[in-house]
PDB file of C-alpha atoms in Angstrom:
ATOM      1  CA  MET A 112     -51.597   8.915  39.096  1.00 77.00           C
ATOM      2  CA  ARG A 113     -49.539   8.835  36.025  1.00 82.00           C
ATOM      3  CA  GLU A 114     -51.735   6.010  34.396  1.00 84.00           C
ATOM      4  CA  LEU A 115     -54.718   8.169  35.271  1.00 84.00           C
ATOM      5  CA  ILE A 116     -53.504  11.334  33.252  1.00 87.00           C
ATOM      6  CA  ASN A 117     -52.446   9.226  30.320  1.00 87.00           C
ATOM      7  CA  THR A 118     -55.683   7.432  30.183  1.00 87.00           C
ATOM      8  CA  ILE A 119     -58.141  10.384  30.504  1.00 87.00           C
ATOM      9  CA  PRO A 120     -57.733  13.611  28.552  1.00 88.00           C
ATOM     10  CA  PHE A 121     -57.225  16.817  30.464  1.00 87.00           C
ATOM     11  CA  TRP A 122     -60.658  18.182  30.091  1.00 88.00           C
ATOM     12  CA  TRP A 123     -62.404  15.127  30.691  1.00 91.00           C
ATOM     13  CA  LEU A 124     -60.432  14.786  33.916  1.00 87.00           C
ATOM     14  CA  MET A 125     -61.367  18.222  34.755  1.00 87.00           C
ATOM     15  CA  ILE A 126     -65.108  17.783  34.082  1.00 89.00           C
ATOM     16  CA  ALA A 127     -65.135  14.461  35.869  1.00 89.00           C
ATOM     17  CA  SER A 128     -63.343  16.030  38.954  1.00 87.00           C
ATOM     18  CA  ILE A 129     -65.950  18.996  38.999  1.00 87.00           C
ATOM     19  CA  VAL A 130     -68.851  16.609  38.773  1.00 88.00           C
ATOM     20  CA  LEU A 131     -67.608  14.284  41.513  1.00 88.00           C
ATOM     21  CA  PHE A 132     -66.825  16.814  43.958  1.00 86.00           C
ATOM     22  CA  ALA A 133     -70.008  18.824  43.223  1.00 84.00           C
ATOM     23  CA  SER A 134     -72.021  15.489  43.786  1.00 86.00           C
ATOM     24  CA  LEU A 135     -70.080  14.881  47.060  1.00 85.00           C
ATOM     25  CA  SER A 136     -70.995  18.446  48.067  1.00 82.00           C
ATOM     26  CA  TYR A 137     -74.650  17.963  47.071  1.00 81.00           C
ATOM     27  CA  PHE A 138     -75.141  14.660  48.954  1.00 83.00           C
ATOM     28  CA  SER A 139     -73.197  15.721  52.042  1.00 82.00           C
ATOM     29  CA  SER A 140     -75.472  18.950  52.360  1.00 77.00           C
ATOM     30  CA  ARG A 141     -78.579  16.791  51.793  1.00 76.00           C
ATOM     31  CA  LEU A 142     -77.509  14.179  54.367  1.00 78.00           C
ATOM     32  CA  SER A 143     -76.866  17.176  56.720  1.00 72.00           C
ATOM     33  CA  THR A 144     -80.315  18.525  56.098  1.00 68.00           C
ATOM     34  CA  HIS A 145     -82.049  15.207  56.998  1.00 69.00           C
ATOM     35  CA  LEU A 146     -79.823  14.177  59.827  1.00 66.00           C
ATOM     36  CA  ILE A 147     -78.802  17.288  61.711  1.00 60.00           C
ATOM     37  CA  SER A 148     -81.630  19.028  63.384  1.00 56.00           C
ATOM     38  CA  ILE A 149     -79.672  22.276  64.177  1.00 54.00           C
ATOM     39  CA  SER A 150     -81.564  25.151  62.522  1.00 55.00           C
ATOM     40  CA  ASN A 151     -79.862  27.121  59.979  1.00 57.00           C
ATOM     41  CA  ASP A 152     -80.068  30.600  61.906  1.00 60.00           C
ATOM     42  CA  LYS A 153     -77.974  33.744  61.365  1.00 68.00           C
ATOM     43  CA  LYS A 154     -75.440  32.552  64.035  1.00 68.00           C
ATOM     44  CA  HIS A 155     -75.102  29.113  62.627  1.00 63.00           C
ATOM     45  CA  ARG A 156     -74.553  30.668  59.079  1.00 65.00           C
ATOM     46  CA  ALA A 157     -71.898  33.112  60.500  1.00 71.00           C
ATOM     47  CA  LEU A 158     -70.095  30.156  62.169  1.00 70.00           C
ATOM     48  CA  VAL A 159     -70.287  28.027  58.970  1.00 68.00           C
ATOM     49  CA  HIS A 160     -68.901  30.906  56.707  1.00 71.00           C
ATOM     50  CA  THR A 161     -66.052  31.458  59.207  1.00 76.00           C
ATOM     51  CA  SER A 162     -65.341  27.849  59.048  1.00 73.00           C
ATOM     52  CA  ILE A 163     -65.276  27.597  55.293  1.00 74.00           C
ATOM     53  CA  ASN A 164     -63.220  30.830  55.034  1.00 76.00           C
ATOM     54  CA  ILE A 165     -60.593  29.462  57.403  1.00 78.00           C
ATOM     55  CA  LEU A 166     -60.377  25.936  55.789  1.00 76.00           C
ATOM     56  CA  SER A 167     -60.415  27.187  52.196  1.00 75.00           C
ATOM     57  CA  THR A 168     -57.831  29.859  52.671  1.00 80.00           C
ATOM     58  CA  GLY A 169     -55.395  27.237  54.165  1.00 78.00           C
ATOM     59  CA  PHE A 170     -56.079  24.702  51.668  1.00 80.00           C
ATOM     60  CA  PHE A 171     -56.011  26.905  48.537  1.00 81.00           C
ATOM     61  CA  ILE A 172     -52.737  28.164  49.632  1.00 86.00           C
ATOM     62  CA  LEU A 173     -51.427  24.792  49.783  1.00 84.00           C
ATOM     63  CA  ILE A 174     -52.984  23.956  46.384  1.00 85.00           C
ATOM     64  CA  ALA A 175     -51.747  27.061  44.880  1.00 87.00           C
ATOM     65  CA  PHE A 176     -48.120  26.334  46.025  1.00 88.00           C
ATOM     66  CA  VAL A 177     -48.439  22.923  44.317  1.00 88.00           C
ATOM     67  CA  ILE A 178     -49.597  24.182  41.173  1.00 90.00           C
ATOM     68  CA  ILE A 179     -46.831  27.018  40.931  1.00 91.00           C
ATOM     69  CA  ASN A 180     -44.174  24.282  41.722  1.00 90.00           C
ATOM     70  CA  THR A 181     -45.483  21.815  39.224  1.00 90.00           C
ATOM     71  CA  TRP A 182     -45.836  24.488  36.546  1.00 92.00           C
ATOM     72  CA  ASN A 183     -42.237  25.364  37.104  1.00 93.00           C
ATOM     73  CA  TYR A 184     -41.180  21.792  36.817  1.00 92.00           C
ATOM     74  CA  LEU A 185     -43.019  21.437  33.683  1.00 93.00           C
ATOM     75  CA  MET A 186     -41.179  24.546  32.155  1.00 94.00           C
ATOM     76  CA  GLU A 187     -37.930  23.368  33.290  1.00 94.00           C
ATOM     77  CA  ALA A 188     -38.614  20.140  31.542  1.00 94.00           C
ATOM     78  CA  ARG A 189     -39.513  22.103  28.343  1.00 95.00           C
ATOM     79  CA  ASN A 190     -36.339  24.233  28.498  1.00 95.00           C
ATOM     80  CA  VAL A 191     -33.933  21.293  28.853  1.00 95.00           C
ATOM     81  CA  THR A 192     -35.729  19.598  25.928  1.00 95.00           C
ATOM     82  CA  SER A 193     -35.471  22.862  23.928  1.00 95.00           C
ATOM     83  CA  LYS A 194     -31.733  23.002  24.900  1.00 95.00           C
ATOM     84  CA  GLU A 195     -31.177  19.325  23.623  1.00 95.00           C
ATOM     85  CA  ALA A 196     -33.170  20.017  20.274  1.00 95.00           C
ATOM     86  CA  ASP A 197     -31.126  23.178  19.581  1.00 95.00           C
ATOM     87  CA  SER A 198     -27.704  21.449  20.334  1.00 95.00           C
ATOM     88  CA  LEU A 199     -28.713  18.692  18.020  1.00 95.00           C
ATOM     89  CA  ALA A 200     -29.625  21.058  15.431  1.00 95.00           C
ATOM     90  CA  LEU A 201     -26.241  22.665  15.826  1.00 95.00           C
ATOM     91  CA  LEU A 202     -24.508  19.526  15.495  1.00 95.00           C
ATOM     92  CA  PHE A 203     -26.069  18.748  12.205  1.00 94.00           C
ATOM     93  CA  HIS A 204     -24.901  22.289  10.995  1.00 92.00           C
ATOM     94  CA  ASN A 205     -21.243  21.709  12.166  1.00 92.00           C
ATOM     95  CA  ILE A 206     -20.821  18.218  10.944  1.00 92.00           C
ATOM     96  CA  SER A 207     -21.977  19.356   7.488  1.00 89.00           C
ATOM     97  CA  GLN A 208     -18.580  20.960   7.265  1.00 88.00           C
ATOM     98  CA  PHE A 209     -16.652  17.898   7.704  1.00 88.00           C
ATOM     99  CA  PRO A 210     -15.078  15.880   4.818  1.00 87.00           C
ATOM    100  CA  GLU A 211     -17.797  13.472   3.280  1.00 86.00           C
ATOM    101  CA  GLU A 212     -15.698  10.315   4.182  1.00 82.00           C
ATOM    102  CA  ASN A 213     -15.878  11.364   7.917  1.00 82.00           C
ATOM    103  CA  ARG A 214     -19.229  13.020   7.744  1.00 88.00           C
ATOM    104  CA  VAL A 215     -21.306  10.166   6.829  1.00 91.00           C
ATOM    105  CA  ASN A 216     -20.737   7.961   9.864  1.00 91.00           C
ATOM    106  CA  ILE A 217     -21.104  10.833  12.166  1.00 92.00           C
ATOM    107  CA  PHE A 218     -24.268  12.105  10.521  1.00 93.00           C
ATOM    108  CA  ASN A 219     -25.691   8.649  10.626  1.00 93.00           C
ATOM    109  CA  ALA A 220     -25.045   8.205  14.391  1.00 93.00           C
ATOM    110  CA  ALA A 221     -26.623  11.607  15.028  1.00 94.00           C
ATOM    111  CA  ARG A 222     -29.619  10.732  12.874  1.00 95.00           C
ATOM    112  CA  ASN A 223     -30.146   7.510  14.812  1.00 95.00           C
ATOM    113  CA  TYR A 224     -30.045   9.355  18.039  1.00 95.00           C
ATOM    114  CA  LEU A 225     -32.375  11.864  16.795  1.00 95.00           C
ATOM    115  CA  VAL A 226     -35.204   9.401  15.671  1.00 95.00           C
ATOM    116  CA  SER A 227     -34.833   7.153  18.587  1.00 95.00           C
ATOM    117  CA  VAL A 228     -35.434  10.156  20.875  1.00 95.00           C
ATOM    118  CA  ARG A 229     -38.412  11.858  19.090  1.00 94.00           C
ATOM    119  CA  VAL A 230     -40.187   8.535  18.301  1.00 94.00           C
ATOM    120  CA  ASN A 231     -39.227   5.600  20.669  1.00 93.00           C
ATOM    121  CA  GLU A 232     -38.023   7.336  23.732  1.00 94.00           C
ATOM    122  CA  TRP A 233     -41.094   9.862  23.734  1.00 94.00           C
ATOM    123  CA  LYS A 234     -43.339   6.837  23.760  1.00 92.00           C
ATOM    124  CA  ALA A 235     -41.352   5.289  26.656  1.00 93.00           C
ATOM    125  CA  MET A 236     -41.236   8.753  28.403  1.00 93.00           C
ATOM    126  CA  ARG A 237     -45.200   8.962  28.445  1.00 92.00           C
ATOM    127  CA  LYS A 238     -45.068   5.715  30.790  1.00 90.00           C
ATOM    128  CA  GLY A 239     -42.004   7.106  32.906  1.00 90.00           C
ATOM    129  CA  ALA A 240     -39.227   5.121  31.173  1.00 91.00           C
ATOM    130  CA  THR A 241     -36.372   5.772  29.005  1.00 90.00           C
ATOM    131  CA  ASN A 242     -35.259   4.079  25.721  1.00 89.00           C
ATOM    132  CA  GLN A 243     -31.972   2.264  26.033  1.00 90.00           C
ATOM    133  CA  SER A 244     -31.484   2.409  22.208  1.00 91.00           C
ATOM    134  CA  SER A 245     -31.233   6.288  22.646  1.00 92.00           C
ATOM    135  CA  TRP A 246     -28.429   5.810  25.130  1.00 92.00           C
ATOM    136  CA  ASN A 247     -26.675   3.405  22.694  1.00 93.00           C
ATOM    137  CA  ASN A 248     -27.048   5.649  19.754  1.00 93.00           C
ATOM    138  CA  LEU A 249     -25.616   8.688  21.972  1.00 92.00           C
ATOM    139  CA  GLU A 250     -22.507   6.732  22.820  1.00 92.00           C
ATOM    140  CA  THR A 251     -21.948   5.796  19.142  1.00 92.00           C
ATOM    141  CA  LEU A 252     -22.134   9.372  18.204  1.00 92.00           C
ATOM    142  CA  TYR A 253     -19.669  10.239  20.699  1.00 89.00           C
ATOM    143  CA  GLY A 254     -17.402   7.435  19.437  1.00 89.00           C
ATOM    144  CA  GLU A 255     -17.608   8.434  15.853  1.00 89.00           C
ATOM    145  CA  LEU A 256     -16.461  12.045  16.815  1.00 89.00           C
ATOM    146  CA  GLN A 257     -13.687  10.735  18.792  1.00 87.00           C
ATOM    147  CA  HIS A 258     -12.558   8.603  15.730  1.00 87.00           C
ATOM    148  CA  TYR A 259     -12.403  11.671  13.685  1.00 86.00           C
ATOM    149  CA  LYS A 260      -9.134  13.563  13.328  1.00 86.00           C
ATOM    150  CA  PRO A 261      -9.471  17.252  11.812  1.00 85.00           C
ATOM    151  CA  GLN A 262      -6.933  17.990   9.385  1.00 84.00           C
ATOM    152  CA  THR A 263      -7.122  21.766   8.733  1.00 88.00           C
ATOM    153  CA  PRO A 264      -7.988  24.688  11.025  1.00 89.00           C
ATOM    154  CA  HIS A 265     -11.473  25.044   9.430  1.00 88.00           C
ATOM    155  CA  GLU A 266     -12.190  21.342  10.313  1.00 86.00           C
ATOM    156  CA  THR A 267     -10.681  21.905  13.793  1.00 89.00           C
ATOM    157  CA  LEU A 268     -12.944  24.901  14.451  1.00 92.00           C
ATOM    158  CA  PHE A 269     -16.019  23.042  13.600  1.00 92.00           C
ATOM    159  CA  TYR A 270     -15.064  19.870  15.173  1.00 90.00           C
ATOM    160  CA  SER A 271     -14.702  21.650  18.517  1.00 92.00           C
ATOM    161  CA  GLN A 272     -18.107  23.082  18.206  1.00 93.00           C
ATOM    162  CA  ALA A 273     -19.590  19.556  17.277  1.00 93.00           C
ATOM    163  CA  ILE A 274     -17.812  18.154  20.643  1.00 93.00           C
ATOM    164  CA  LEU A 275     -19.317  21.134  22.537  1.00 94.00           C
ATOM    165  CA  ASN A 276     -22.700  20.413  20.952  1.00 94.00           C
ATOM    166  CA  VAL A 277     -22.561  16.579  21.815  1.00 94.00           C
ATOM    167  CA  ASN A 278     -21.727  17.584  25.629  1.00 94.00           C
ATOM    168  CA  ASN A 279     -24.592  19.982  25.650  1.00 95.00           C
ATOM    169  CA  ILE A 280     -26.812  17.178  24.257  1.00 95.00           C
ATOM    170  CA  ILE A 281     -25.541  14.874  27.008  1.00 94.00           C
ATOM    171  CA  GLU A 282     -26.283  17.381  29.780  1.00 94.00           C
ATOM    172  CA  ALA A 283     -29.609  18.591  28.415  1.00 95.00           C
ATOM    173  CA  ARG A 284     -30.642  14.770  27.932  1.00 94.00           C
ATOM    174  CA  ARG A 285     -29.752  13.991  31.682  1.00 94.00           C
ATOM    175  CA  GLY A 286     -31.849  17.063  32.595  1.00 94.00           C
ATOM    176  CA  ARG A 287     -34.707  15.761  30.651  1.00 94.00           C
ATOM    177  CA  VAL A 288     -34.410  12.051  32.255  1.00 93.00           C
ATOM    178  CA  ASN A 289     -34.286  13.435  35.757  1.00 93.00           C
ATOM    179  CA  LYS A 290     -37.656  15.122  35.156  1.00 92.00           C
ATOM    180  CA  LEU A 291     -39.596  12.066  34.236  1.00 90.00           C
ATOM    181  CA  ASP A 292     -41.014  11.392  37.741  1.00 88.00           C
ATOM    182  CA  SER A 293     -43.351  13.414  39.837  1.00 86.00           C
ATOM    183  CA  VAL A 294     -42.065  16.717  41.619  1.00 84.00           C
ATOM    184  CA  ILE A 295     -44.850  16.127  44.344  1.00 84.00           C
ATOM    185  CA  PRO A 296     -43.858  13.307  46.874  1.00 82.00           C
ATOM    186  CA  ARG A 297     -46.436  10.795  46.747  1.00 82.00           C
ATOM    187  CA  GLN A 298     -47.458  11.400  50.484  1.00 83.00           C
ATOM    188  CA  ILE A 299     -48.336  15.044  49.438  1.00 82.00           C
ATOM    189  CA  SER A 300     -50.278  14.078  46.358  1.00 82.00           C
ATOM    190  CA  GLU A 301     -52.437  11.509  48.389  1.00 83.00           C
ATOM    191  CA  SER A 302     -52.861  14.041  51.036  1.00 83.00           C
ATOM    192  CA  LEU A 303     -54.120  16.558  48.592  1.00 83.00           C
ATOM    193  CA  ILE A 304     -56.783  14.233  47.164  1.00 85.00           C
ATOM    194  CA  VAL A 305     -57.884  12.776  50.597  1.00 87.00           C
ATOM    195  CA  GLY A 306     -58.040  16.371  52.014  1.00 84.00           C
ATOM    196  CA  THR A 307     -60.026  17.655  49.070  1.00 84.00           C
ATOM    197  CA  ILE A 308     -62.472  14.843  49.544  1.00 86.00           C
ATOM    198  CA  PHE A 309     -62.619  15.341  53.257  1.00 85.00           C
ATOM    199  CA  LEU A 310     -63.007  19.313  53.096  1.00 83.00           C
ATOM    200  CA  THR A 311     -65.814  18.894  50.401  1.00 82.00           C
ATOM    201  CA  ILE A 312     -67.773  16.537  52.664  1.00 83.00           C
ATOM    202  CA  PHE A 313     -67.057  18.309  55.915  1.00 81.00           C
ATOM    203  CA  ILE A 314     -68.224  21.743  54.518  1.00 78.00           C
ATOM    204  CA  GLY A 315     -71.339  20.131  53.139  1.00 75.00           C
ATOM    205  CA  LEU A 316     -72.191  18.501  56.345  1.00 76.00           C
ATOM    206  CA  ILE A 317     -71.864  21.565  58.622  1.00 72.00           C
ATOM    207  CA  ARG A 318     -74.481  23.352  56.645  1.00 63.00           C
ATOM    208  CA  ALA A 319     -77.268  21.745  58.635  1.00 53.00           C
ATOM    209  CA  ARG A 320     -80.796  22.417  57.635  1.00 54.00           C
ATOM    210  CA  SER A 321     -80.540  24.402  54.392  1.00 57.00           C
ATOM    211  CA  ASP A 322     -82.364  24.687  50.941  1.00 61.00           C
ATOM    212  CA  LEU A 323     -80.837  23.995  47.625  1.00 62.00           C
ATOM    213  CA  ILE A 324     -80.175  27.898  46.845  1.00 66.00           C
ATOM    214  CA  SER A 325     -78.341  28.441  50.120  1.00 65.00           C
ATOM    215  CA  ASN A 326     -75.963  25.546  49.351  1.00 70.00           C
ATOM    216  CA  ILE A 327     -74.763  27.080  45.876  1.00 76.00           C
ATOM    217  CA  PRO A 328     -71.672  28.696  47.508  1.00 75.00           C
ATOM    218  CA  ILE A 329     -70.496  25.215  48.737  1.00 76.00           C
ATOM    219  CA  PHE A 330     -71.010  23.646  45.286  1.00 79.00           C
ATOM    220  CA  LEU A 331     -68.854  26.434  43.782  1.00 81.00           C
ATOM    221  CA  PHE A 332     -66.300  25.916  46.446  1.00 80.00           C
ATOM    222  CA  ALA A 333     -66.213  22.126  45.613  1.00 82.00           C
ATOM    223  CA  MET A 334     -66.057  22.948  42.054  1.00 84.00           C
ATOM    224  CA  CYS A 335     -63.032  25.337  42.355  1.00 84.00           C
ATOM    225  CA  LEU A 336     -61.266  22.708  44.666  1.00 84.00           C
ATOM    226  CA  ALA A 337     -61.830  20.000  41.927  1.00 86.00           C
ATOM    227  CA  PHE A 338     -60.428  22.522  39.184  1.00 87.00           C
ATOM    228  CA  ASN A 339     -57.262  23.256  41.108  1.00 86.00           C
ATOM    229  CA  LEU A 340     -56.632  19.683  42.131  1.00 85.00           C
ATOM    230  CA  ALA A 341     -57.032  18.375  38.457  1.00 87.00           C
ATOM    231  CA  LEU A 342     -54.655  21.135  37.443  1.00 86.00           C
ATOM    232  CA  ALA A 343     -51.858  20.419  39.797  1.00 85.00           C
ATOM    233  CA  LEU A 344     -52.086  16.661  39.175  1.00 84.00           C
ATOM    234  CA  SER A 345     -51.856  17.268  35.419  1.00 86.00           C
ATOM    235  CA  PHE A 346     -48.753  19.264  35.691  1.00 86.00           C
ATOM    236  CA  ASP A 347     -46.950  16.895  37.878  1.00 86.00           C
ATOM    237  CA  TYR A 348     -45.428  14.559  35.242  1.00 90.00           C
ATOM    238  CA  PRO A 349     -43.897  16.833  32.412  1.00 92.00           C
ATOM    239  CA  PHE A 350     -43.908  13.993  29.768  1.00 93.00           C
ATOM    240  CA  SER A 351     -47.215  12.234  30.413  1.00 91.00           C
ATOM    241  CA  GLY A 352     -50.752  12.984  30.004  1.00 87.00           C
ATOM    242  CA  SER A 353     -52.463  15.889  27.777  1.00 88.00           C
ATOM    243  CA  ILE A 354     -50.302  18.768  29.263  1.00 89.00           C
ATOM    244  CA  SER A 355     -46.956  17.557  28.537  1.00 90.00           C
ATOM    245  CA  VAL A 356     -43.644  18.456  26.872  1.00 92.00           C
ATOM    246  CA  SER A 357     -44.220  17.774  23.169  1.00 91.00           C
ATOM    247  CA  ASN A 358     -41.616  16.239  20.825  1.00 92.00           C
ATOM    248  CA  LYS A 359     -42.411  18.775  18.140  1.00 93.00           C
ATOM    249  CA  LEU A 360     -39.200  20.603  19.167  1.00 93.00           C
ATOM    250  CA  PHE A 361     -37.277  17.519  17.454  1.00 95.00           C
ATOM    251  CA  TYR A 362     -39.214  18.299  14.112  1.00 94.00           C
ATOM    252  CA  GLN A 363     -38.265  21.893  13.631  1.00 91.00           C
ATOM    253  CA  GLY A 364     -35.850  23.395  11.424  1.00 90.00           C
ATOM    254  CA  ILE A 365     -33.115  21.217  10.072  1.00 92.00           C
ATOM    255  CA  LEU A 366     -34.238  18.434  12.321  1.00 93.00           C
ATOM    256  CA  GLY A 367     -37.596  18.262  10.442  1.00 92.00           C
ATOM    257  CA  LYS A 368     -35.732  17.629   7.247  1.00 92.00           C
ATOM    258  CA  ILE A 369     -34.480  14.363   8.595  1.00 91.00           C
ATOM    259  CA  PRO A 370     -37.219  11.577   8.243  1.00 90.00           C
ATOM    260  CA  ASP A 371     -37.991   8.934  10.816  1.00 85.00           C
TER     261      ASP A 371
END
């Protein structure tokens, strides 16, 4: 599923899903008209409408639950990314107070981590992976800070803040990496797709003999199903696809002054 949303832009995926499910609905209704000899009388229409209401209510509740959870998952990923970028920006401010002979190595280590995250790792995360050089650069940064021994109360204050910043970066990074994968179990996502296809075809088939105008409600129903399904799948991977967490947070403020 990750490859699908990486390959097809969101709006094209949405349009393709709507066209596909509307077509399935249309062909199943035409098949029902030609193969089923039951007359589409008032009693039959009432039964069909009741069936549609029961099936659609249950299924839309499930999709709504999935959309809410995937959206919250996406927002959590954005929040931990924002925390990481904020902590990194504060780190650059704090190390600027160190003596130059100590500041250079720490600054270079922090810069290497920043660039590796917003360039190399962001490309890797799109495919569901991390970048080993980012981990290595973070370890180097931590090591450079450990080697530095503050000499004055002023340096000690900013050193303690820098250590706190790095700890926050590590914590936020772990939170970001933990959200690379789907929040929806594979079995549920597959069930959603299969269930949507089955429901679209089934509702088209039970219409029996009917003209095109009377089938408009099931076309609209199929399109709503397709829209919600595409939305749920697009939210599922926070760092993949068109709707994803951007690396722009690592280009704002003081971080934007540091070139790649």
